[in-house]
Amino acid sequence: MSLRIVVCVKYVPDATGDRQFTEDLTVNRDDVDGLLSELDEYAVEQALQIADEADDAEITVLTVGPEDAKDALRKALSMGADKAIHVEDDDLHGSDVMATSLVLAKAIEKAGYDLVITGMASTDGTMGVLPAILAERLGVPQVTLLSEVKVEDGVVTGRRDGDSASEQLEASLPALVSVTDQSGEARYPSFKGIMAAKKKPVESWDLEELEIESDEVGLEGSWTAVDSATQRPARTAGTIVKDEGEGGKSLAEFLAGQKFI
Amino acid sequence: MAEVLVYVDHVDGAVRKPTLELLTLARRIGEPVAVALGAGAEATAAVLAEHGAVKVLTADAPEFSDYLVVPKVDALQAAYAAVSPAAVLFPSSAENKEIGARLAVRIGSGIITDATDLEAGDEGPVATQAAFAASFSVKSRVSKGTPVITVKPNSAPVEAAPAAGAVEALAVTFGALATGTKVTSRTPRESTGRPELTEAAIVVSGGRGVNGAENFHIIEALADSLGAAVGASRAAVDAGWYPHSNQVGQTGKSVSPQLYIASGISGAIQHRAGMQTSKTIVAINKDAEAPIFDLVDYGVVGDLFAVVPQLTDEIKARKG
């Protein structure tokens, strides 16, 4: 029996670029290069490893985003995913996590799945709540923040390293898994993978296809509103000294002056 | 005055500091009603009352520890139905964010995570968050439903504000999804005796410059001289020198202590994302060009193997 895996990925502005907000307080996507969120590469990698172990598996990579978001899908396809779905619609602009998760959930249901895999958080919003929200919307168990994951005989198991304990988790499929950056280095696409990706199918869906009304998403339809975004003033230049034998002592002097000692 | 639900983080009845900070913020927007779940829930009441909880709703059941997240969501949903609060607040942690997120879906509400401040506004509570590796400060609010907001540790002072703190048992009915994800085993993390990283007032971190697991004792000694938590950069964690649970940065913990001391850390954007909101930043690095020096209040360009032990000795001497 075929194992249908859907991996949700996000196209994000490069964190090393000069990220800004636009006038409507959404993320400025024009002035900074976008890419597949690094944390989602781990999700793709785990999907590939799970598929390798399964008798028969198919990996669909799914994203919600503007035209350029296809780049994220291409990257995942070149790593080895089988096909891709791109949900794109002008009305999606400004969607928050609740609105985006609604779209993802409808698309996942339409695509059909046994296992949904996501990264632990996006590298732009960094909320880390989408996996739990998706599990709630889909009505399936959440097996989240895994540093190790395995799927066997319709059961997913994994290790979750929390603040106070490390837990072993278990759930029956269908289920939703999120993986951390400790789950295993993501592979680089090979030249062959990159060439093969060009021939893999990428479907484009819009809101109508998913039976979502335009007022359920976008800036208007979102569940949160941003009132202001202010660039933090650059820190005033601090004191920098060169250690010539007394560096530790001068630092202690500073800390004492600040009442830390 | 409107009631505000506050989710209580506690270990067998010992309330963790971020919950007490959260009560300070909760009082700005209403009357705090605390929700404490699991073993020791009732034991939390006294300290919660001292810090402003007018009521403490408690529930205990094996489901809370035997299954992941969802049983707690069921309990919060019951509390929400019982109280009809103006907002639901959680101390930010990976698990608490997941509980809040699922609750938000169920009650048809928006969610804001990792707020660093909270104030009453005309259209409900206004949350401040740090965005884009803390290069921006964003103010936002929940525009649909009852605001669900998670707040980062160290966002407010702990203040005494005695209130009734009447304990009430919360009746919880677990739904079909509650037993979906079984916790088949749990290995408690060994306590180092040091403060928890995200809650600590002082954090001392080591990075690539520490150059090996065997050298991290230098960082630990400095931390211990200050009563600080120990952090590590991703480079140090990926090299296997220090546990991932101590990683500070985008894919690790986000900290905002009173004092952050970075040793042998260059200050890549991913690390800055996790520590840039620290009040006072100090760095020791032999590379004068390291980007961390753009952030510091005080920096020492030098070899950490010389500077850090000298600093530790000096602190010990001054503390007597």
Coordinates of C-alpha atoms in Angstrom, one line a residue:
Chain A
M1 CA 0.0 0.0 0.0
S2 CA 1.4 3.3 -1.0
L3 CA 2.4 5.8 1.7
R4 CA 1.3 9.3 0.8
I5 CA 3.5 11.9 2.3
V6 CA 2.8 15.6 2.0
V7 CA 5.6 18.0 3.1
C8 CA 4.7 21.6 3.7
V9 CA 7.4 24.0 2.9
K10 CA 7.8 27.8 3.0
Y11 CA 9.5 30.3 0.7
V12 CA 11.1 32.8 3.0
P13 CA 13.3 35.9 2.6
D14 CA 17.0 35.1 3.2
A15 CA 17.8 35.8 6.8
T16 CA 21.2 37.2 5.9
G17 CA 19.6 39.9 3.7
D18 CA 18.3 43.3 4.9
R19 CA 14.7 42.2 5.8
Q20 CA 12.1 45.0 5.9
F21 CA 8.4 45.5 6.1
T22 CA 6.3 47.1 3.3
E23 CA 3.8 49.9 3.8
D24 CA 1.0 47.5 4.5
L25 CA 3.2 46.0 7.3
T26 CA 3.6 42.7 5.4
V27 CA 7.0 41.2 4.7
N28 CA 8.8 42.9 1.9
R29 CA 9.6 40.1 -0.6
D30 CA 11.0 42.3 -3.4
D31 CA 14.3 43.5 -2.0
V32 CA 15.6 40.3 -0.5
D33 CA 16.2 37.0 -2.2
G34 CA 13.8 34.2 -1.3
L35 CA 14.7 30.6 -0.7
L36 CA 13.3 27.3 0.7
S37 CA 13.3 27.8 4.5
E38 CA 16.3 26.0 5.9
L39 CA 14.2 24.4 8.6
D40 CA 11.9 22.9 5.9
E41 CA 14.9 21.2 4.3
Y42 CA 15.0 18.9 7.3
A43 CA 11.3 18.0 6.7
V44 CA 12.1 17.1 3.1
E45 CA 15.1 15.1 4.2
Q46 CA 13.0 13.0 6.7
A47 CA 10.3 12.5 4.1
L48 CA 12.9 11.1 1.7
Q49 CA 14.3 8.8 4.4
I50 CA 10.9 7.6 5.4
A51 CA 10.0 7.0 1.7
D52 CA 13.3 5.0 1.3
E53 CA 12.2 2.7 4.1
A54 CA 8.7 2.2 2.8
D55 CA 7.7 -0.4 0.2
D56 CA 6.0 2.3 -1.9
A57 CA 5.7 5.9 -1.1
E58 CA 5.0 9.2 -2.8
I59 CA 6.2 12.6 -1.6
T60 CA 4.2 15.6 -2.5
V61 CA 5.7 19.0 -1.5
L62 CA 3.2 21.7 -0.9
T63 CA 3.6 25.5 -0.5
V64 CA 1.3 28.5 -0.2
G65 CA 2.9 31.6 -1.6
P66 CA 3.5 34.0 -4.4
E67 CA 4.9 33.1 -7.9
D68 CA 8.5 33.0 -6.7
A69 CA 7.6 30.3 -4.1
K70 CA 8.0 27.8 -7.0
D71 CA 11.7 28.1 -6.3
A72 CA 11.2 26.4 -2.9
L73 CA 9.2 23.6 -4.6
R74 CA 11.9 23.2 -7.2
K75 CA 14.6 22.8 -4.5
A76 CA 12.5 20.2 -2.7
L77 CA 11.9 18.3 -6.0
S78 CA 15.6 18.4 -6.8
M79 CA 16.3 16.9 -3.4
G80 CA 14.0 14.0 -4.5
A81 CA 10.3 14.8 -3.8
D82 CA 8.0 13.3 -6.5
K83 CA 5.6 16.1 -7.2
A84 CA 4.6 19.6 -6.0
I85 CA 1.5 21.7 -5.4
H86 CA 1.7 25.4 -5.4
V87 CA -1.3 27.3 -3.9
E88 CA -1.2 30.8 -5.4
D89 CA -3.8 33.5 -5.3
D90 CA -3.6 37.3 -5.2
D91 CA -6.1 37.3 -2.3
L92 CA -3.6 35.4 -0.1
H93 CA -1.4 38.4 0.4
G94 CA -0.9 39.2 4.1
S95 CA -2.4 35.9 5.4
D96 CA -1.4 35.2 9.0
V97 CA -0.7 31.7 10.4
M98 CA -4.4 30.9 11.0
A99 CA -5.4 31.9 7.4
T100 CA -2.4 30.2 5.9
S101 CA -3.0 27.0 7.9
L102 CA -6.6 27.0 6.6
V103 CA -5.3 27.0 3.1
L104 CA -2.7 24.3 3.8
A105 CA -5.3 22.1 5.5
K106 CA -7.7 22.2 2.6
A107 CA -4.9 21.6 0.1
I108 CA -3.6 18.6 2.1
E109 CA -7.0 17.1 2.3
K110 CA -7.5 17.6 -1.4
A111 CA -4.1 16.1 -2.2
G112 CA -4.8 13.1 0.0
Y113 CA -2.3 12.0 2.7
D114 CA -1.2 9.4 5.3
L115 CA 1.6 11.5 6.7
V116 CA 2.2 15.3 6.8
I117 CA 5.7 16.5 7.6
T118 CA 6.7 20.1 8.4
G119 CA 9.7 21.9 9.7
M120 CA 9.7 23.1 13.3
A121 CA 9.1 26.7 12.5
S122 CA 9.6 29.1 9.6
T123 CA 12.8 31.2 9.5
D124 CA 10.9 34.4 9.0
G125 CA 7.9 34.4 11.3
T126 CA 9.5 31.9 13.7
M127 CA 6.3 31.2 15.6
G128 CA 6.5 27.4 15.6
V129 CA 2.8 26.9 15.9
L130 CA 1.8 25.9 12.4
P131 CA 2.3 22.2 12.9
A132 CA 0.0 22.0 16.0
I133 CA -2.6 24.2 14.2
L134 CA -2.5 21.9 11.1
A135 CA -2.9 18.8 13.3
E136 CA -5.9 20.4 15.0
R137 CA -7.5 21.4 11.7
L138 CA -6.9 18.0 10.1
G139 CA -8.0 16.2 13.2
V140 CA -4.9 13.9 13.3
P141 CA -2.3 13.3 16.0
Q142 CA 0.6 15.7 16.2
V143 CA 4.0 14.1 16.7
T144 CA 6.0 17.3 16.8
L145 CA 9.5 18.6 17.3
L146 CA 11.1 15.3 16.6
S147 CA 14.8 14.9 16.5
E148 CA 14.3 11.3 15.3
V149 CA 11.4 9.8 13.4
K150 CA 10.4 6.4 12.0
V151 CA 7.4 5.1 10.3
E152 CA 6.6 1.4 10.3
D153 CA 3.4 -0.6 9.8
G154 CA 1.2 2.5 9.9
V155 CA 2.7 3.8 13.2
V156 CA 4.9 6.8 13.5
T157 CA 7.4 7.0 16.4
G158 CA 9.9 9.6 17.3
R159 CA 11.9 11.4 20.0
R160 CA 11.0 14.8 21.2
D161 CA 13.7 16.6 23.2
G162 CA 12.0 19.0 25.5
D163 CA 13.4 21.4 28.1
S164 CA 12.9 19.1 31.0
A165 CA 12.8 15.7 29.4
S166 CA 13.3 13.6 26.3
E167 CA 10.1 11.8 25.3
Q168 CA 9.4 8.9 23.0
L169 CA 6.2 9.4 21.1
E170 CA 3.9 7.1 19.2
A171 CA 0.9 7.7 17.0
S172 CA -1.1 5.9 14.3
L173 CA -1.3 7.2 10.8
P174 CA -2.7 9.5 9.5
A175 CA -0.6 11.9 11.5
L176 CA 1.3 15.1 11.4
V177 CA 5.0 15.2 12.2
S178 CA 7.3 18.2 12.6
V179 CA 11.1 17.8 12.7
T180 CA 13.9 19.9 14.3
D181 CA 17.3 20.7 12.8
Q182 CA 18.6 17.9 15.0
S183 CA 16.8 15.3 12.9
G184 CA 19.7 14.9 10.4
E185 CA 21.5 17.0 7.9
A186 CA 19.5 17.7 4.7
R187 CA 21.1 16.4 1.5
Y188 CA 22.3 18.6 -1.3
P189 CA 20.5 18.2 -4.6
S190 CA 22.6 16.3 -7.1
F191 CA 23.0 17.5 -10.7
K192 CA 20.9 14.6 -11.7
G193 CA 18.3 15.6 -9.1
I194 CA 18.2 19.2 -10.4
M195 CA 17.7 18.0 -14.0
A196 CA 15.0 15.5 -13.0
A197 CA 13.2 18.2 -11.0
K198 CA 12.6 20.1 -14.2
K199 CA 10.4 17.3 -15.5
K200 CA 8.4 16.7 -12.3
P201 CA 4.8 17.9 -12.2
V202 CA 4.0 21.1 -10.3
E203 CA 0.2 21.7 -9.9
S204 CA -1.1 25.2 -9.3
W205 CA -4.2 25.6 -7.3
D206 CA -6.1 28.8 -6.4
L207 CA -8.6 29.6 -3.6
E208 CA -11.6 28.6 -5.8
E209 CA -10.1 25.2 -6.3
L210 CA -9.9 24.8 -2.6
E211 CA -13.4 26.2 -2.0
I212 CA -12.1 29.0 0.2
E213 CA -13.7 32.4 0.1
S214 CA -11.3 35.4 -0.4
D215 CA -12.5 37.0 2.8
E216 CA -11.3 34.0 4.9
V217 CA -7.6 34.8 4.0
G218 CA -5.3 37.7 3.2
L219 CA -4.9 40.8 5.3
E220 CA -8.6 41.3 5.8
G221 CA -9.3 37.7 6.6
S222 CA -6.5 37.2 9.1
W223 CA -7.0 36.6 12.8
T224 CA -4.4 39.1 13.8
A225 CA -3.5 42.7 12.8
V226 CA -0.2 44.4 12.8
D227 CA -0.5 48.0 14.0
S228 CA 3.2 49.1 13.6
A229 CA 6.6 47.8 12.8
T230 CA 9.5 49.9 13.9
Q231 CA 13.1 49.3 13.1
R232 CA 15.0 49.1 16.3
P233 CA 17.6 51.9 16.6
A234 CA 21.1 50.6 16.1
R235 CA 22.8 50.0 19.4
T236 CA 25.0 52.8 20.4
A237 CA 28.6 51.8 19.9
G238 CA 29.9 50.0 22.9
T239 CA 33.3 50.2 24.5
I240 CA 35.7 47.8 22.8
V241 CA 39.1 47.1 24.3
K242 CA 42.0 45.0 23.2
D243 CA 43.3 42.5 25.7
E244 CA 46.8 43.2 26.6
G245 CA 46.8 41.1 29.7
E246 CA 44.1 42.9 31.7
G247 CA 41.1 42.2 29.4
G248 CA 39.3 40.0 32.0
K249 CA 39.8 42.6 34.7
S250 CA 38.6 45.5 32.7
L251 CA 35.5 43.4 31.8
A252 CA 34.9 42.7 35.5
E253 CA 35.2 46.4 36.1
F254 CA 32.5 47.1 33.5
L255 CA 30.2 44.4 35.0
A256 CA 30.7 45.8 38.5
G257 CA 29.8 49.3 37.2
Q258 CA 26.6 47.8 35.8
K259 CA 25.9 46.1 39.2
F260 CA 26.1 42.6 37.8
I261 CA 28.8 41.7 40.4
Chain B
M1 CA -13.3 43.8 35.3
A2 CA -12.7 41.3 32.5
E3 CA -11.1 38.0 33.5
V4 CA -7.9 36.8 31.8
L5 CA -6.9 33.2 31.7
V6 CA -3.3 32.5 32.6
Y7 CA -1.8 29.1 31.9
V8 CA 0.5 28.0 34.7
D9 CA 3.9 26.4 34.1
H10 CA 4.8 24.4 37.1
V11 CA 6.8 21.4 38.1
D12 CA 4.9 19.3 40.7
G13 CA 3.4 22.4 42.2
A14 CA 6.5 24.7 42.0
V15 CA 5.5 27.6 39.7
R16 CA 8.1 28.7 37.3
K17 CA 9.1 32.3 37.2
P18 CA 7.8 33.2 33.7
T19 CA 4.2 32.4 35.0
L20 CA 4.7 35.0 37.8
E21 CA 6.0 37.5 35.3
L22 CA 2.9 36.8 33.1
L23 CA 0.6 37.6 36.0
T24 CA 2.1 41.1 36.2
L25 CA 1.2 41.6 32.5
A26 CA -2.2 39.9 32.9
R27 CA -3.2 42.4 35.6
R28 CA -2.8 45.2 33.0
I29 CA -5.6 43.8 31.0
G30 CA -7.9 42.2 33.5
E31 CA -8.3 39.9 36.5
P32 CA -6.0 36.9 36.3
V33 CA -7.7 33.5 36.5
A34 CA -4.9 30.8 36.6
V35 CA -5.2 27.4 35.1
A36 CA -2.9 24.8 36.6
L37 CA -2.9 21.2 35.3
G38 CA -1.4 17.9 36.4
A39 CA 0.3 16.6 39.6
G40 CA 0.7 19.3 42.2
A41 CA -1.8 21.7 40.5
E42 CA -3.5 22.7 43.8
A43 CA -0.1 23.4 45.4
T44 CA 0.4 26.3 43.0
A45 CA -2.5 28.3 44.4
A46 CA -0.8 30.1 47.2
V47 CA 2.0 31.6 45.1
L48 CA -0.4 32.4 42.3
A49 CA -2.7 34.2 44.8
E50 CA 0.3 36.2 46.1
H51 CA 0.9 37.4 42.5
G52 CA -2.6 38.4 41.6
A53 CA -4.7 35.3 40.7
V54 CA -8.3 35.8 41.8
K55 CA -9.0 32.2 41.1
V56 CA -7.0 29.1 40.3
L57 CA -8.7 26.4 38.2
T58 CA -7.1 23.0 38.7
A59 CA -7.3 19.6 37.1
D60 CA -5.3 16.4 37.3
A61 CA -5.5 13.3 35.2
P62 CA -3.1 10.7 33.9
E63 CA -3.9 11.9 30.4
F64 CA -1.9 15.1 31.0
S65 CA 1.4 13.2 31.2
D66 CA 0.6 10.1 29.2
Y67 CA -0.4 11.9 25.9
L68 CA 1.1 14.9 24.1
V69 CA -0.4 18.4 24.2
V70 CA -4.1 17.7 23.3
P71 CA -5.4 16.7 26.8
K72 CA -4.1 20.1 28.0
V73 CA -5.9 21.8 25.1
D74 CA -9.1 20.0 26.2
A75 CA -8.6 21.4 29.7
L76 CA -8.0 24.9 28.5
Q77 CA -11.1 24.7 26.4
A78 CA -13.1 23.7 29.4
A79 CA -11.6 26.7 31.4
Y80 CA -12.4 29.0 28.5
A81 CA -16.0 27.9 28.5
A82 CA -16.3 28.3 32.2
V83 CA -14.8 31.8 32.4
S84 CA -15.4 33.5 29.0
P85 CA -12.1 35.4 29.4
A86 CA -11.0 38.6 27.6
A87 CA -7.7 36.9 26.7
V88 CA -5.8 33.7 27.2
L89 CA -2.1 34.0 28.1
F90 CA 0.7 31.4 28.1
P91 CA 4.3 31.7 29.1
S92 CA 6.2 31.0 25.8
S93 CA 7.7 27.6 25.5
A94 CA 7.6 25.1 22.7
E95 CA 4.8 23.0 24.3
N96 CA 2.8 26.0 25.6
K97 CA 2.8 27.6 22.2
E98 CA 1.4 24.3 20.8
I99 CA -1.3 24.2 23.4
G100 CA -2.2 27.9 22.8
A101 CA -2.3 27.3 19.0
R102 CA -4.7 24.4 19.1
L103 CA -6.9 26.2 21.6
A104 CA -7.0 29.3 19.3
V105 CA -8.2 27.1 16.4
R106 CA -10.9 25.6 18.6
I107 CA -12.2 28.9 19.9
G108 CA -11.9 30.6 16.5
S109 CA -9.3 33.1 17.6
G110 CA -6.1 34.5 16.4
I111 CA -2.8 33.9 18.1
I112 CA 0.3 36.0 18.8
T113 CA 3.5 34.3 20.0
D114 CA 6.6 35.4 21.9
A115 CA 5.3 38.8 23.0
T116 CA 7.9 40.8 24.9
D117 CA 5.3 43.3 26.3
L118 CA 1.6 43.5 26.6
E119 CA -0.7 46.5 27.2
A120 CA -4.4 47.2 27.2
G121 CA -5.6 48.8 23.9
D122 CA -8.9 50.2 22.6
E123 CA -9.4 47.0 20.5
G124 CA -8.0 44.5 23.0
P125 CA -4.5 43.8 24.3
V126 CA -1.6 45.1 22.2
A127 CA 1.4 42.8 22.1
T128 CA 5.0 43.8 21.3
Q129 CA 7.2 41.3 19.5
A130 CA 10.7 41.3 18.1
A131 CA 10.9 40.4 14.3
F132 CA 13.6 39.6 11.8
A133 CA 16.2 38.6 14.3
A134 CA 15.0 41.4 16.6
S135 CA 15.9 44.1 14.1
F136 CA 12.2 45.2 14.2
S137 CA 9.8 45.8 17.0
V138 CA 6.2 45.0 16.0
K139 CA 3.0 45.9 17.7
S140 CA 0.0 43.7 16.9
R141 CA -3.3 42.5 18.2
V142 CA -5.7 39.7 17.7
S143 CA -8.5 40.9 15.5
K144 CA -10.8 37.8 15.6
G145 CA -12.0 36.0 18.6
T146 CA -10.5 36.0 22.1
P147 CA -6.8 36.9 22.0
V148 CA -4.5 34.0 22.6
I149 CA -1.0 35.3 23.4
T150 CA 2.2 33.7 24.5
V151 CA 4.8 35.8 26.3
K152 CA 8.5 35.3 26.5
P153 CA 10.3 34.9 29.8
N154 CA 11.9 38.0 31.2
S155 CA 9.2 40.3 29.7
A156 CA 8.0 41.8 32.9
P157 CA 9.0 42.0 36.6
V158 CA 7.6 39.6 39.2
E159 CA 5.4 41.7 41.5
A160 CA 3.4 40.8 44.6
A161 CA -0.3 41.7 44.3
P162 CA -2.2 39.6 46.8
A163 CA -5.6 38.3 45.6
A164 CA -8.1 35.7 46.6
G165 CA -6.7 32.8 44.7
A166 CA -9.7 30.6 45.4
V167 CA -9.1 27.1 44.2
E168 CA -11.8 25.5 42.0
A169 CA -11.7 22.1 40.4
L170 CA -12.1 22.2 36.7
A171 CA -14.2 19.5 35.1
V172 CA -12.4 18.3 31.9
T173 CA -13.9 15.9 29.3
F174 CA -11.2 14.5 27.1
G175 CA -12.1 14.4 23.4
A176 CA -11.3 11.6 20.9
L177 CA -8.0 13.3 19.8
A178 CA -6.7 13.5 23.4
T179 CA -5.1 10.0 23.3
G180 CA -3.8 10.4 19.7
T181 CA -0.1 10.8 20.6
K182 CA 1.1 8.5 23.3
V183 CA 4.2 9.3 25.4
T184 CA 5.7 5.9 25.6
S185 CA 8.7 6.9 27.7
R186 CA 10.2 10.0 29.3
T187 CA 13.8 10.5 30.3
P188 CA 14.1 13.6 32.6
R189 CA 17.0 15.8 31.7
E190 CA 19.7 15.7 34.3
S191 CA 19.7 19.0 36.3
T192 CA 22.9 20.9 36.2
G193 CA 21.8 23.0 39.1
R194 CA 22.1 26.1 36.9
P195 CA 19.2 28.4 36.1
E196 CA 17.0 27.5 33.1
L197 CA 18.4 29.1 30.0
T198 CA 15.3 31.1 28.9
E199 CA 14.6 32.3 32.4
A200 CA 18.1 33.2 33.5
A201 CA 18.9 36.8 34.4
I202 CA 22.5 36.2 33.1
V203 CA 23.5 33.9 30.2
V204 CA 27.1 33.0 29.4
S205 CA 27.5 31.4 26.0
G206 CA 30.4 29.7 24.2
G207 CA 30.9 29.2 20.5
R208 CA 33.3 28.0 17.9
G209 CA 36.2 29.7 19.7
V210 CA 35.8 27.4 22.7
N211 CA 37.3 24.8 20.4
G212 CA 36.2 21.6 22.0
A213 CA 33.8 20.0 24.5
E214 CA 36.7 19.6 26.9
N215 CA 37.1 23.4 27.1
F216 CA 33.5 24.3 27.9
H217 CA 34.3 24.0 31.7
I218 CA 35.9 27.5 31.2
I219 CA 32.5 28.9 30.2
E220 CA 30.7 26.9 32.9
A221 CA 33.1 28.3 35.6
L222 CA 32.3 31.9 34.5
A223 CA 28.6 31.1 34.5
D224 CA 28.8 29.6 38.0
S225 CA 30.7 32.7 39.3
L226 CA 27.7 34.8 38.2
G227 CA 24.9 32.3 38.9
A228 CA 24.2 32.3 35.2
A229 CA 22.9 29.8 32.7
V230 CA 25.2 28.3 30.0
G231 CA 24.4 28.8 26.4
A232 CA 26.1 27.6 23.2
S233 CA 26.1 28.7 19.6
R234 CA 24.9 26.4 16.8
A235 CA 28.5 25.9 15.7
A236 CA 29.4 24.6 19.2
V237 CA 26.3 22.4 19.3
D238 CA 26.7 21.0 15.8
A239 CA 30.3 20.1 16.7
G240 CA 28.9 18.1 19.6
W241 CA 30.6 20.2 22.3
Y242 CA 27.4 21.1 24.2
P243 CA 23.8 19.8 24.2
H244 CA 21.3 21.1 21.8
S245 CA 19.0 22.1 24.7
N246 CA 21.5 24.8 25.5
Q247 CA 21.6 26.2 22.0
V248 CA 20.9 30.0 21.7
G249 CA 19.7 31.2 18.3
Q250 CA 17.1 30.8 15.6
T251 CA 16.9 27.0 15.8
G252 CA 17.5 26.9 19.5
K253 CA 16.4 29.0 22.4
S254 CA 15.6 32.7 22.3
V255 CA 16.8 34.5 25.4
S256 CA 16.6 38.0 26.7
P257 CA 18.5 38.1 29.9
Q258 CA 19.7 41.2 31.8
L259 CA 23.3 40.3 30.8
Y260 CA 24.5 38.1 27.9
I261 CA 28.2 37.2 27.7
A262 CA 29.3 35.7 24.3
S263 CA 32.6 34.0 24.3
G264 CA 34.2 32.9 21.0
I265 CA 31.0 33.6 19.1
S266 CA 31.2 35.6 15.9
G267 CA 27.6 36.6 15.9
A268 CA 26.0 35.2 12.8
I269 CA 22.5 36.4 12.1
Q270 CA 21.1 33.0 13.3
H271 CA 22.7 33.5 16.7
R272 CA 21.7 37.2 16.9
A273 CA 18.1 36.2 16.4
G274 CA 18.2 34.4 19.7
M275 CA 20.0 36.9 21.9
Q276 CA 19.7 40.4 20.4
T277 CA 17.0 41.5 22.9
S278 CA 19.3 41.0 25.8
K279 CA 19.6 44.1 27.9
T280 CA 23.4 44.3 28.2
I281 CA 25.6 42.4 25.8
V282 CA 29.3 41.6 26.3
A283 CA 31.6 39.7 24.0
I284 CA 35.0 38.2 24.1
N285 CA 36.4 37.3 20.7
K286 CA 39.9 37.3 19.2
D287 CA 38.6 38.6 15.8
A288 CA 38.1 42.3 16.1
E289 CA 36.0 42.2 12.9
A290 CA 33.4 39.7 14.3
P291 CA 29.9 41.0 13.8
I292 CA 29.1 40.4 17.5
F293 CA 31.1 43.5 18.4
D294 CA 28.4 45.6 16.6
L295 CA 26.0 44.6 19.3
V296 CA 28.0 44.9 22.4
D297 CA 28.0 47.3 25.3
Y298 CA 31.4 46.1 26.2
G299 CA 33.7 43.9 24.1
V300 CA 37.2 42.5 24.6
V301 CA 39.2 41.6 21.6
G302 CA 41.4 38.8 22.9
D303 CA 41.9 35.1 23.5
L304 CA 39.0 33.8 25.5
F305 CA 41.4 31.2 27.1
A306 CA 43.1 34.2 28.8
V307 CA 40.3 36.6 29.3
V308 CA 37.5 34.3 30.5
P309 CA 39.5 32.7 33.4
Q310 CA 40.8 36.1 34.4
L311 CA 37.3 37.4 34.4
T312 CA 36.0 34.5 36.5
D313 CA 38.8 34.9 39.1
E314 CA 38.1 38.6 39.3
I315 CA 34.4 38.1 39.8
K316 CA 35.1 35.5 42.5
A317 CA 37.6 37.9 44.2
R318 CA 35.1 40.8 44.1
K319 CA 32.3 38.6 45.5
G320 CA 34.6 37.4 48.2

